[in-house]
Coordinates of C-alpha atoms in Angstrom, one line a residue:
Chain A
X1 CA 167.8 174.9 -128.9
X2 CA 170.8 176.3 -130.3
X3 CA 173.5 175.3 -127.9
X4 CA 172.3 172.1 -126.2
X5 CA 175.7 171.1 -124.9
X6 CA 176.1 173.1 -121.7
X7 CA 179.5 172.5 -120.5
X8 CA 182.5 172.4 -122.7
X9 CA 185.9 171.1 -121.4
X10 CA 188.9 172.4 -123.2
X11 CA 192.4 170.7 -123.1
X12 CA 195.6 170.9 -125.1
X13 CA 196.5 168.0 -127.3
X14 CA 200.1 166.6 -126.8
X15 CA 202.8 165.1 -128.9
X16 CA 202.5 162.1 -126.7
X17 CA 198.8 161.8 -127.4
X18 CA 199.4 160.9 -130.9
X19 CA 200.7 157.6 -132.5
X20 CA 202.6 157.0 -135.5
X21 CA 199.9 158.1 -137.7
X22 CA 200.5 161.6 -136.3
X23 CA 197.0 161.9 -135.1
X24 CA 195.6 161.2 -131.5
X25 CA 195.5 157.3 -130.9
X26 CA 191.9 156.1 -130.4
X27 CA 192.5 154.9 -126.8
X28 CA 193.4 158.7 -125.8
X29 CA 190.2 160.1 -127.3
X30 CA 188.3 157.9 -125.0
X31 CA 190.4 159.2 -122.2
X32 CA 189.7 162.8 -123.3
X33 CA 185.9 161.9 -123.3
X34 CA 186.1 160.4 -120.0
X35 CA 187.9 163.5 -118.6
X36 CA 185.4 165.8 -120.1
X37 CA 182.7 163.9 -118.4
X38 CA 184.4 163.8 -115.0
X39 CA 184.9 167.6 -115.3
X40 CA 181.3 168.0 -116.3
X41 CA 180.2 166.3 -112.9
X42 CA 182.5 168.6 -111.0
X43 CA 181.0 171.6 -113.0
X44 CA 177.5 170.4 -112.1
X45 CA 178.1 169.3 -108.8
X46 CA 179.9 172.0 -106.8
X47 CA 183.4 170.4 -107.4
X48 CA 182.1 166.9 -106.8
X49 CA 183.8 164.7 -109.4
X50 CA 184.5 161.0 -109.7
X51 CA 187.3 161.3 -107.0
X52 CA 185.2 163.0 -104.5
X53 CA 182.2 160.4 -105.2
X54 CA 184.6 157.6 -104.7
X55 CA 186.9 158.4 -102.0
X56 CA 184.8 160.9 -99.9
X57 CA 181.3 159.5 -100.4
X58 CA 181.9 155.8 -101.1
X59 CA 180.1 156.1 -104.3
X60 CA 181.0 154.5 -107.5
X61 CA 179.7 155.4 -111.1
X62 CA 181.2 152.5 -113.2
X63 CA 180.3 152.7 -117.1
X64 CA 177.9 150.1 -118.3
X65 CA 178.1 151.3 -122.0
X66 CA 180.0 153.7 -124.3
X67 CA 180.0 154.2 -127.9
X68 CA 181.6 156.6 -130.0
X69 CA 181.6 157.8 -133.8
X70 CA 184.8 159.3 -135.1
X71 CA 184.4 161.6 -137.7
X72 CA 187.7 163.4 -138.1
X73 CA 191.4 163.1 -136.7
X74 CA 192.6 165.1 -133.8
X75 CA 195.8 166.9 -133.9
X76 CA 198.1 168.9 -131.5
X77 CA 197.8 171.7 -133.7
X78 CA 194.8 173.0 -131.9
X79 CA 193.0 172.5 -128.6
X80 CA 190.1 170.1 -128.3
X81 CA 186.8 171.1 -126.9
X82 CA 184.6 168.6 -125.6
X83 CA 180.8 169.3 -124.9
X84 CA 178.9 167.2 -122.6
X85 CA 175.3 167.1 -121.5
X86 CA 172.9 164.9 -119.6
X87 CA 171.0 162.9 -122.1
X88 CA 168.7 160.7 -119.8
X89 CA 168.6 159.7 -116.1
X90 CA 167.2 156.1 -115.3
X91 CA 166.4 154.7 -111.7
X92 CA 170.3 154.0 -111.3
X93 CA 171.8 155.4 -114.5
X94 CA 172.8 158.5 -116.1
X95 CA 173.5 158.9 -119.8
X96 CA 175.7 161.4 -121.1
X97 CA 176.2 162.8 -124.6
X98 CA 179.6 164.1 -125.9
X99 CA 180.9 165.9 -128.8
X100 CA 184.5 166.6 -129.6
X101 CA 185.6 169.7 -131.9
X102 CA 188.5 171.1 -132.9
X103 CA 188.3 174.8 -134.5
X104 CA 184.9 174.2 -135.3
X105 CA 185.4 170.8 -136.9
X106 CA 183.7 167.6 -135.5
X107 CA 186.0 165.0 -134.4
X108 CA 183.8 162.6 -132.4
X109 CA 180.4 162.1 -130.9
X110 CA 179.1 159.6 -128.5
X111 CA 177.2 158.4 -125.6
X112 CA 178.2 157.1 -122.1
X113 CA 176.0 155.3 -119.7
X114 CA 177.1 154.9 -116.0
X115 CA 175.2 153.5 -113.0
X116 CA 175.6 154.4 -109.3
X117 CA 176.8 151.8 -107.1
X118 CA 177.8 151.6 -103.3
X119 CA 181.6 151.5 -103.8
X120 CA 182.2 148.8 -100.9
X121 CA 179.8 146.2 -102.5
X122 CA 179.6 147.3 -106.0
X123 CA 175.8 147.0 -105.7
X124 CA 173.5 149.3 -107.9
X125 CA 171.8 152.2 -106.0
X126 CA 169.5 154.8 -106.9
X127 CA 171.0 158.1 -108.4
X128 CA 171.4 159.9 -105.1
X129 CA 169.0 162.6 -104.4
X130 CA 171.6 165.4 -104.4
X131 CA 172.6 164.4 -107.9
X132 CA 169.0 163.4 -109.2
X133 CA 167.9 167.0 -108.7
X134 CA 170.5 168.5 -110.6
X135 CA 170.2 166.0 -113.5
X136 CA 166.5 166.1 -113.7
X137 CA 166.4 169.7 -114.4
X138 CA 169.1 169.5 -117.1
X139 CA 167.5 166.7 -118.9
X140 CA 164.3 168.4 -119.1
X141 CA 166.1 171.5 -120.4
X142 CA 168.0 169.6 -123.0
X143 CA 171.3 170.4 -121.2
Chain B
X1 CA 216.4 185.3 -108.3
X2 CA 213.4 184.6 -106.4
X3 CA 211.3 183.1 -109.5
X4 CA 213.7 181.3 -111.9
X5 CA 211.0 179.0 -113.4
X6 CA 209.9 181.3 -116.3
X7 CA 206.9 179.1 -117.6
X8 CA 204.4 177.3 -115.4
X9 CA 202.0 174.6 -117.1
X10 CA 198.9 174.1 -115.2
X11 CA 196.5 171.0 -115.5
X12 CA 193.7 169.5 -114.0
X13 CA 194.5 166.3 -112.4
X14 CA 191.8 163.7 -113.1
X15 CA 190.3 160.6 -111.3
X16 CA 191.7 158.4 -114.0
X17 CA 195.2 159.7 -113.3
X18 CA 195.1 158.0 -109.9
X19 CA 195.6 154.5 -108.8
X20 CA 194.1 152.5 -105.9
X21 CA 196.4 154.5 -103.3
X22 CA 194.2 157.4 -104.3
X23 CA 197.1 159.6 -105.4
X24 CA 198.5 160.1 -109.0
X25 CA 200.3 157.1 -110.3
X26 CA 203.9 157.4 -110.7
X27 CA 204.0 156.8 -114.4
X28 CA 201.5 159.7 -114.8
X29 CA 203.8 162.2 -113.0
X30 CA 206.3 161.4 -115.5
X31 CA 203.7 162.2 -118.3
X32 CA 202.7 165.4 -116.6
X33 CA 206.3 166.6 -116.5
X34 CA 206.9 165.7 -120.1
X35 CA 203.7 167.7 -121.2
X36 CA 205.1 170.6 -119.2
X37 CA 208.2 170.4 -121.1
X38 CA 206.4 170.2 -124.5
X39 CA 204.4 173.3 -123.6
X40 CA 207.5 174.9 -122.6
X41 CA 208.9 174.5 -126.0
X42 CA 205.8 175.9 -127.6
X43 CA 205.8 178.9 -125.4
X44 CA 209.3 179.3 -126.0
X45 CA 209.4 178.7 -129.7
X46 CA 206.4 180.5 -131.2
X47 CA 204.2 177.4 -130.9
X48 CA 206.8 175.0 -132.2
X49 CA 206.6 172.0 -129.8
X50 CA 207.7 168.3 -130.4
X51 CA 204.7 167.7 -133.0
X52 CA 205.9 170.4 -135.0
X53 CA 209.5 169.7 -134.6
X54 CA 209.0 166.1 -135.6
X55 CA 206.1 166.2 -138.5
X56 CA 207.0 169.7 -139.9
X57 CA 210.9 170.0 -139.6
X58 CA 211.9 166.4 -139.5
X59 CA 213.7 167.0 -136.1
X60 CA 213.5 164.5 -133.2
X61 CA 214.4 165.3 -129.6
X62 CA 214.7 162.0 -127.8
X63 CA 215.4 162.0 -124.1
X64 CA 218.6 160.6 -123.0
X65 CA 218.2 160.9 -119.3
X66 CA 215.6 161.8 -116.9
X67 CA 215.5 161.8 -113.1
X68 CA 212.9 162.9 -110.6
X69 CA 212.6 163.2 -106.9
X70 CA 208.9 162.8 -105.4
X71 CA 208.5 164.8 -102.6
X72 CA 204.7 164.6 -102.0
X73 CA 201.6 163.1 -103.4
X74 CA 199.7 164.7 -106.2
X75 CA 195.7 164.7 -105.9
X76 CA 192.8 165.6 -107.9
X77 CA 191.6 167.8 -105.5
X78 CA 193.7 170.9 -106.7
X79 CA 195.4 171.6 -110.1
X80 CA 199.1 170.7 -110.6
X81 CA 201.6 173.6 -111.6
X82 CA 204.7 172.5 -113.3
X83 CA 207.4 175.0 -113.6
X84 CA 210.2 174.6 -116.4
X85 CA 213.3 176.2 -117.1
X86 CA 216.3 175.6 -119.3
X87 CA 219.2 174.6 -117.1
X88 CA 221.8 173.8 -119.7
X89 CA 222.7 173.8 -123.4
X90 CA 225.3 171.4 -124.9
X91 CA 226.4 171.1 -128.3
X92 CA 223.4 169.0 -129.2
X93 CA 221.7 168.8 -125.7
X94 CA 219.3 170.8 -123.6
X95 CA 218.7 170.1 -120.1
X96 CA 215.4 171.1 -118.4
X97 CA 214.7 171.5 -114.7
X98 CA 211.1 170.9 -113.7
X99 CA 209.2 171.4 -110.4
X100 CA 205.7 170.3 -109.7
X101 CA 203.6 172.0 -107.2
X102 CA 200.0 172.0 -105.7
X103 CA 198.7 174.8 -103.8
X104 CA 202.2 175.8 -102.7
X105 CA 203.3 172.4 -101.8
X106 CA 206.2 170.7 -103.7
X107 CA 205.2 167.4 -105.3
X108 CA 208.3 166.6 -107.6
X109 CA 211.4 168.0 -109.0
X110 CA 213.8 166.6 -111.4
X111 CA 215.8 167.1 -114.6
X112 CA 215.2 166.1 -118.2
X113 CA 217.9 165.9 -120.8
X114 CA 217.2 165.5 -124.5
X115 CA 219.2 165.6 -127.5
X116 CA 218.4 166.9 -131.0
X117 CA 218.6 164.4 -133.8
X118 CA 217.6 164.2 -137.4
X119 CA 214.3 162.1 -137.4
X120 CA 214.9 160.1 -140.6
X121 CA 218.2 158.7 -139.4
X122 CA 218.0 159.2 -135.6
X123 CA 221.5 160.8 -135.8
X124 CA 222.6 163.6 -133.4
X125 CA 222.8 166.8 -134.8
X126 CA 223.6 170.4 -133.3
X127 CA 220.9 172.2 -131.5
X128 CA 219.5 174.2 -134.6
X129 CA 220.5 178.0 -134.6
X130 CA 216.8 178.9 -134.4
X131 CA 216.3 177.1 -131.1
X132 CA 219.9 177.8 -129.7
X133 CA 219.4 181.6 -129.8
X134 CA 216.5 181.4 -127.5
X135 CA 217.9 178.6 -125.2
X136 CA 221.3 180.3 -124.8
X137 CA 219.7 183.7 -123.5
X138 CA 217.5 182.0 -121.2
X139 CA 220.2 179.7 -119.8
X140 CA 222.3 182.8 -119.0
X141 CA 219.3 184.5 -117.3
X142 CA 218.6 181.6 -115.3
X143 CA 215.4 180.8 -116.9
Chain C
X1 CA 228.2 136.7 -111.8
X2 CA 227.0 136.7 -115.4
X3 CA 223.4 137.2 -115.0
X4 CA 222.7 139.6 -112.0
X5 CA 219.2 140.5 -113.3
X6 CA 217.0 137.7 -111.7
X7 CA 213.8 138.3 -113.1
X8 CA 213.0 139.3 -116.4
X9 CA 209.4 140.8 -117.6
X10 CA 208.6 140.4 -121.4
X11 CA 206.1 142.3 -123.0
X12 CA 204.6 143.3 -126.4
X13 CA 205.3 146.7 -127.5
X14 CA 202.2 148.2 -129.3
X15 CA 201.3 150.9 -131.9
X16 CA 199.6 152.8 -129.3
X17 CA 202.7 153.0 -127.2
X18 CA 204.6 154.8 -130.0
X19 CA 204.5 158.5 -130.8
X20 CA 204.7 160.2 -134.2
X21 CA 208.6 159.8 -134.0
X22 CA 207.6 156.1 -134.8
X23 CA 209.2 154.8 -131.4
X24 CA 208.0 154.4 -128.1
X25 CA 207.1 157.6 -126.2
X26 CA 209.2 158.4 -123.2
X27 CA 206.4 158.3 -120.8
X28 CA 205.4 154.9 -121.8
X29 CA 208.9 153.6 -121.3
X30 CA 208.5 154.7 -117.5
X31 CA 205.2 152.8 -117.5
X32 CA 207.1 149.9 -118.7
X33 CA 210.0 150.0 -116.3
X34 CA 207.1 150.2 -113.4
X35 CA 205.1 147.3 -114.7
X36 CA 208.1 145.2 -114.7
X37 CA 209.0 146.2 -111.0
X38 CA 205.4 145.4 -110.0
X39 CA 205.8 142.0 -111.7
X40 CA 209.2 141.6 -109.9
X41 CA 207.4 142.1 -106.5
X42 CA 204.7 139.6 -107.5
X43 CA 207.4 137.0 -108.6
X44 CA 209.6 137.5 -105.4
X45 CA 206.5 137.7 -102.9
X46 CA 204.3 134.7 -103.8
X47 CA 201.9 137.0 -106.2
X48 CA 201.9 140.0 -103.7
X49 CA 202.4 143.2 -106.0
X50 CA 201.5 146.6 -105.4
X51 CA 197.7 145.8 -105.9
X52 CA 197.7 143.2 -102.8
X53 CA 200.1 145.4 -100.8
X54 CA 197.7 148.4 -101.2
X55 CA 194.4 146.9 -101.1
X56 CA 194.7 143.7 -99.0
X57 CA 197.6 144.9 -96.6
X58 CA 197.0 148.6 -96.3
X59 CA 200.8 149.1 -97.3
X60 CA 202.0 151.8 -99.7
X61 CA 205.4 151.8 -101.6
X62 CA 205.3 155.5 -103.0
X63 CA 208.3 156.1 -105.1
X64 CA 210.6 158.8 -103.9
X65 CA 213.4 158.8 -106.6
X66 CA 213.6 157.4 -110.3
X67 CA 216.3 157.9 -112.8
X68 CA 216.7 156.4 -116.2
X69 CA 219.1 156.8 -119.0
X70 CA 217.7 156.0 -122.6
X71 CA 220.4 154.4 -125.0
X72 CA 218.2 153.2 -127.9
X73 CA 214.6 153.6 -129.1
X74 CA 212.0 150.9 -128.4
X75 CA 210.2 149.7 -131.3
X76 CA 207.0 147.5 -131.7
X77 CA 209.0 145.4 -134.0
X78 CA 210.3 143.0 -131.2
X79 CA 209.1 142.3 -127.5
X80 CA 210.8 144.4 -124.7
X81 CA 212.5 142.5 -121.8
X82 CA 212.9 144.4 -118.6
X83 CA 215.3 143.0 -116.2
X84 CA 214.7 144.0 -112.5
X85 CA 216.9 143.4 -109.5
X86 CA 217.0 144.5 -105.9
X87 CA 220.1 146.9 -105.5
X88 CA 219.7 148.1 -102.0
X89 CA 217.6 148.0 -98.7
X90 CA 217.3 150.8 -96.4
X91 CA 215.4 151.1 -93.1
X92 CA 212.1 151.9 -95.1
X93 CA 213.4 151.9 -98.7
X94 CA 214.1 149.3 -101.4
X95 CA 216.2 150.2 -104.6
X96 CA 215.6 148.5 -107.7
X97 CA 217.9 148.6 -110.7
X98 CA 215.8 148.0 -114.1
X99 CA 217.4 147.3 -117.7
X100 CA 215.3 147.2 -120.8
X101 CA 216.6 145.3 -123.9
X102 CA 215.2 144.4 -127.4
X103 CA 216.8 141.5 -129.2
X104 CA 220.0 141.9 -127.3
X105 CA 220.1 145.6 -127.8
X106 CA 220.0 147.8 -124.7
X107 CA 217.2 150.4 -124.6
X108 CA 217.4 151.8 -121.1
X109 CA 218.9 151.5 -117.7
X110 CA 217.8 153.0 -114.2
X111 CA 217.4 153.0 -110.7
X112 CA 214.1 153.2 -108.8
X113 CA 213.6 154.0 -105.1
X114 CA 210.4 153.3 -103.1
X115 CA 209.7 153.9 -99.5
X116 CA 207.2 151.8 -97.4
X117 CA 204.3 153.5 -95.9
X118 CA 201.1 152.9 -94.0
X119 CA 198.4 153.6 -96.5
X120 CA 196.0 155.1 -94.3
X121 CA 198.4 158.0 -93.0
X122 CA 201.3 157.8 -95.8
X123 CA 203.7 157.6 -92.7
X124 CA 207.0 155.8 -93.6
X125 CA 207.3 152.4 -92.0
X126 CA 210.1 150.0 -91.9
X127 CA 210.3 147.4 -94.7
X128 CA 208.0 144.8 -93.3
X129 CA 209.8 141.6 -91.9
X130 CA 208.1 139.3 -94.5
X131 CA 209.5 141.6 -97.4
X132 CA 212.7 142.2 -95.7
X133 CA 213.8 138.6 -95.6
X134 CA 213.3 138.1 -99.3
X135 CA 215.2 141.5 -100.1
X136 CA 218.1 140.8 -97.9
X137 CA 219.0 137.5 -99.3
X138 CA 218.6 138.8 -102.9
X139 CA 220.6 142.0 -102.3
X140 CA 223.4 140.0 -100.9
X141 CA 223.5 137.5 -103.8
X142 CA 223.5 140.7 -106.2
X143 CA 220.1 139.8 -107.4
Chain D
X1 CA 179.7 126.9 -133.0
X2 CA 181.5 126.4 -129.8
X3 CA 184.5 128.8 -130.1
X4 CA 183.7 131.6 -132.5
X5 CA 186.4 133.9 -131.2
X6 CA 189.5 132.5 -132.9
X7 CA 192.3 134.5 -131.3
X8 CA 192.5 135.2 -127.6
X9 CA 195.2 137.8 -126.3
X10 CA 196.0 137.5 -122.8
X11 CA 197.6 140.4 -120.6
X12 CA 198.5 141.0 -117.0
X13 CA 196.5 143.8 -115.4
X14 CA 198.7 146.0 -113.4
X15 CA 198.3 148.3 -110.3
X16 CA 198.8 151.2 -112.5
X17 CA 195.9 150.4 -114.9
X18 CA 193.4 150.6 -111.9
X19 CA 191.8 153.8 -110.4
X20 CA 190.8 154.6 -106.8
X21 CA 187.8 152.4 -107.2
X22 CA 190.3 149.6 -107.0
X23 CA 189.3 148.3 -110.6
X24 CA 190.5 149.1 -114.1
X25 CA 189.8 152.5 -115.2
X26 CA 187.3 152.8 -118.0
X27 CA 189.8 154.3 -120.5
X28 CA 192.2 151.4 -119.7
X29 CA 189.6 148.9 -120.7
X30 CA 189.4 150.2 -124.2
X31 CA 193.2 150.5 -124.6
X32 CA 193.2 146.4 -123.8
X33 CA 190.7 145.8 -126.4
X34 CA 192.7 148.0 -129.0
X35 CA 195.8 146.0 -128.0
X36 CA 194.0 142.6 -128.6
X37 CA 192.9 143.9 -132.0
X38 CA 196.4 145.0 -133.0
X39 CA 197.6 141.5 -131.7
X40 CA 194.8 140.0 -133.8
X41 CA 196.1 141.6 -137.1
X42 CA 199.6 140.4 -136.5
X43 CA 198.4 137.0 -135.8
X44 CA 196.2 137.0 -138.7
X45 CA 198.5 138.6 -141.0
X46 CA 202.0 137.2 -140.3
X47 CA 203.2 139.7 -138.0
X48 CA 201.8 142.8 -139.8
X49 CA 199.8 145.0 -137.2
X50 CA 199.1 148.5 -137.1
X51 CA 202.8 149.6 -136.8
X52 CA 203.8 147.6 -139.9
X53 CA 200.9 148.9 -141.9
X54 CA 201.4 152.4 -141.0
X55 CA 205.3 152.9 -141.1
X56 CA 206.2 150.1 -143.9
X57 CA 203.0 150.2 -146.2
X58 CA 201.7 153.7 -145.7
X59 CA 198.2 152.5 -144.7
X60 CA 196.2 153.6 -141.8
X61 CA 193.2 151.9 -140.3
X62 CA 191.3 154.8 -138.3
X63 CA 188.3 153.6 -136.2
X64 CA 185.1 155.1 -137.2
X65 CA 182.8 153.5 -134.6
X66 CA 183.5 151.6 -131.2
X67 CA 181.0 150.5 -128.5
X68 CA 181.4 148.5 -125.5
X69 CA 179.4 147.0 -122.8
X70 CA 180.8 146.4 -119.4
X71 CA 179.5 143.5 -117.7
X72 CA 181.9 143.2 -114.9
X73 CA 185.0 144.9 -113.3
X74 CA 188.6 144.1 -114.2
X75 CA 191.0 143.5 -111.5
X76 CA 194.7 142.9 -111.4
X77 CA 194.1 139.7 -109.3
X78 CA 194.0 137.6 -112.7
X79 CA 195.2 137.9 -116.2
X80 CA 192.6 139.3 -118.8
X81 CA 191.9 137.4 -121.8
X82 CA 190.4 139.3 -124.7
X83 CA 189.0 137.3 -127.7
X84 CA 188.6 139.0 -131.0
X85 CA 187.2 137.9 -134.4
X86 CA 186.3 139.5 -137.8
X87 CA 182.6 140.2 -137.9
X88 CA 182.1 142.0 -141.1
X89 CA 184.0 143.3 -144.1
X90 CA 182.6 146.4 -146.1
X91 CA 184.3 147.8 -149.1
X92 CA 186.9 149.8 -147.0
X93 CA 185.8 148.6 -143.4
X94 CA 186.3 146.1 -141.2
X95 CA 184.2 145.2 -138.2
X96 CA 185.8 143.3 -135.1
X97 CA 183.9 141.9 -132.3
X98 CA 185.8 141.7 -129.0
X99 CA 185.1 140.1 -125.6
X100 CA 187.1 140.3 -122.3
X101 CA 187.2 137.6 -119.8
X102 CA 188.7 136.9 -116.4
X103 CA 188.7 133.5 -114.9
X104 CA 185.7 132.6 -116.8
X105 CA 183.7 135.7 -116.0
X106 CA 182.6 138.1 -118.8
X107 CA 183.9 141.6 -118.3
X108 CA 183.3 143.5 -121.6
X109 CA 182.1 142.8 -125.2
X110 CA 181.9 145.2 -128.0
X111 CA 182.4 146.0 -131.5
X112 CA 185.1 148.1 -133.2
X113 CA 184.9 149.5 -137.0
X114 CA 187.9 150.6 -138.8
X115 CA 188.4 151.9 -142.3
X116 CA 191.3 151.5 -144.5
X117 CA 192.8 154.9 -145.6
X118 CA 195.8 155.9 -147.5
X119 CA 198.1 157.3 -144.8
X120 CA 199.5 160.3 -146.7
X121 CA 196.2 161.6 -147.6
X122 CA 193.8 160.0 -145.2
X123 CA 191.6 159.1 -148.1
X124 CA 189.6 156.0 -148.0
X125 CA 190.8 153.1 -149.9
X126 CA 189.4 149.5 -150.5
X127 CA 190.6 146.8 -148.2
X128 CA 193.9 145.6 -149.6
X129 CA 193.6 142.2 -151.4
X130 CA 196.1 140.9 -149.4
X131 CA 194.1 141.6 -146.2
X132 CA 190.8 141.0 -147.8
X133 CA 191.4 137.5 -148.6
X134 CA 192.3 136.6 -145.2
X135 CA 189.3 138.4 -143.8
X136 CA 186.6 137.1 -146.0
X137 CA 187.5 133.6 -145.3
X138 CA 187.3 134.1 -141.6
X139 CA 184.2 136.2 -141.6
X140 CA 182.5 133.3 -143.6
X141 CA 183.8 130.8 -141.0
X142 CA 182.3 132.8 -138.2
X143 CA 185.9 133.5 -136.7

């Protein structure tokens, strides 16, 4: 399939995101990826991102794993496009694949795994049905 | 004049921008204001923001003063619009006025003063002519 | 009195705190000042900082005003010492004065004003008695 | 060997590092790990961290890979200790292992790989001799 990454999050890159090397600081790149995943949830779940899950629904989705390969520097000279897709769903976990691109040039690619928990107790719960429905369809479609 | 703030910078507010109070952390609000000022420069100077000034032109614009009044919390439930305008130009300084708004509700307002310096020496310089021309006209027009 | 700033918060300055100008980014300086104020509360109130107030006691202390003058760049070549003292207490507000110094060289000085609120409603409350006792004595002593 | 992690970096965790879940935001954890690696370089190389490499020596060390497992939340109720050690040295790369702990409880563990580059061109270079000497001995000693 030619465009497996369904949602793309575009953001400006700012001077303050860069370090003395003149490129975006590694820590900021992780922030950008996280921001794109949050936007992906909102886009997939009718506006329900981490804030709504946490504050309105009492659900947390802490990450248990993340990994990133950095293949090129990110510069404020162009916007950053971060593509996100669901890669896998377990009983209580969801795996995202992310890919950052500037003007067609790959900057980073990686994988983030979160688990669903009850916010009050931090105990694992199954992926809620109203989420799982969305995810399942998209994992099967490779999106 | 009804809309003195000429450029408005709009950004999403993310879960990670909020603290345990469930609203945007004070430090992040300053980041949002700074980001809007940088975008204002780019909008006013044909794409020349802090990064280009610093890296391409050897010019710095460190802030010597900032002040902000916070009039309402900022939430991830709506985008943040930050309006920026030039308020004053001195020999080597420029003063910005900023105003943050969510869905018509005022969140913050403030003033930021920067000075132009030669990057290599950090010594003050006059506002470069190619900048001053733009600024002067807009200060007079109240924009 | 020669040392009116009673508590000094010392922190390393990191590469990632700096921007392409090779000095600490303006937004980060505000973060450093805020961090020092939080540490000041903890130091003054037997370990009760913003987190404990918010999460354990249901009290918020949002800032309603901040202002900073920047008098010199901050570099990762030395630690930053931020001195904090209480300057004033109103019915529901507390004003802090902060001063940042590196190796005896002043970097910034400013004033931060917060108000006490009930977290659930965000409504202003009087400075709680157990806080006011501490603050009053120290404001009088100029500390 | 009982204490393979040679250098431990301790830092306070602040209110502003936490998100509405009341624990440290994922992006901040990566920042903490990076900060510890920078401190590790300074500790190993007589004060030469990323800033000195970059600004004084014209050397960059961009990360090409990072991965982290998160095993427990990080709270502002206790300091965070991040242990760092060299795990491997390639021709131009160095691999770090990091481990974050709060009061004896494991919070995260991971691996970061950086490559040495000439700052001006961003081209890979061999690990400089004055660095490699330090690293080699410590990799062999498992530190």
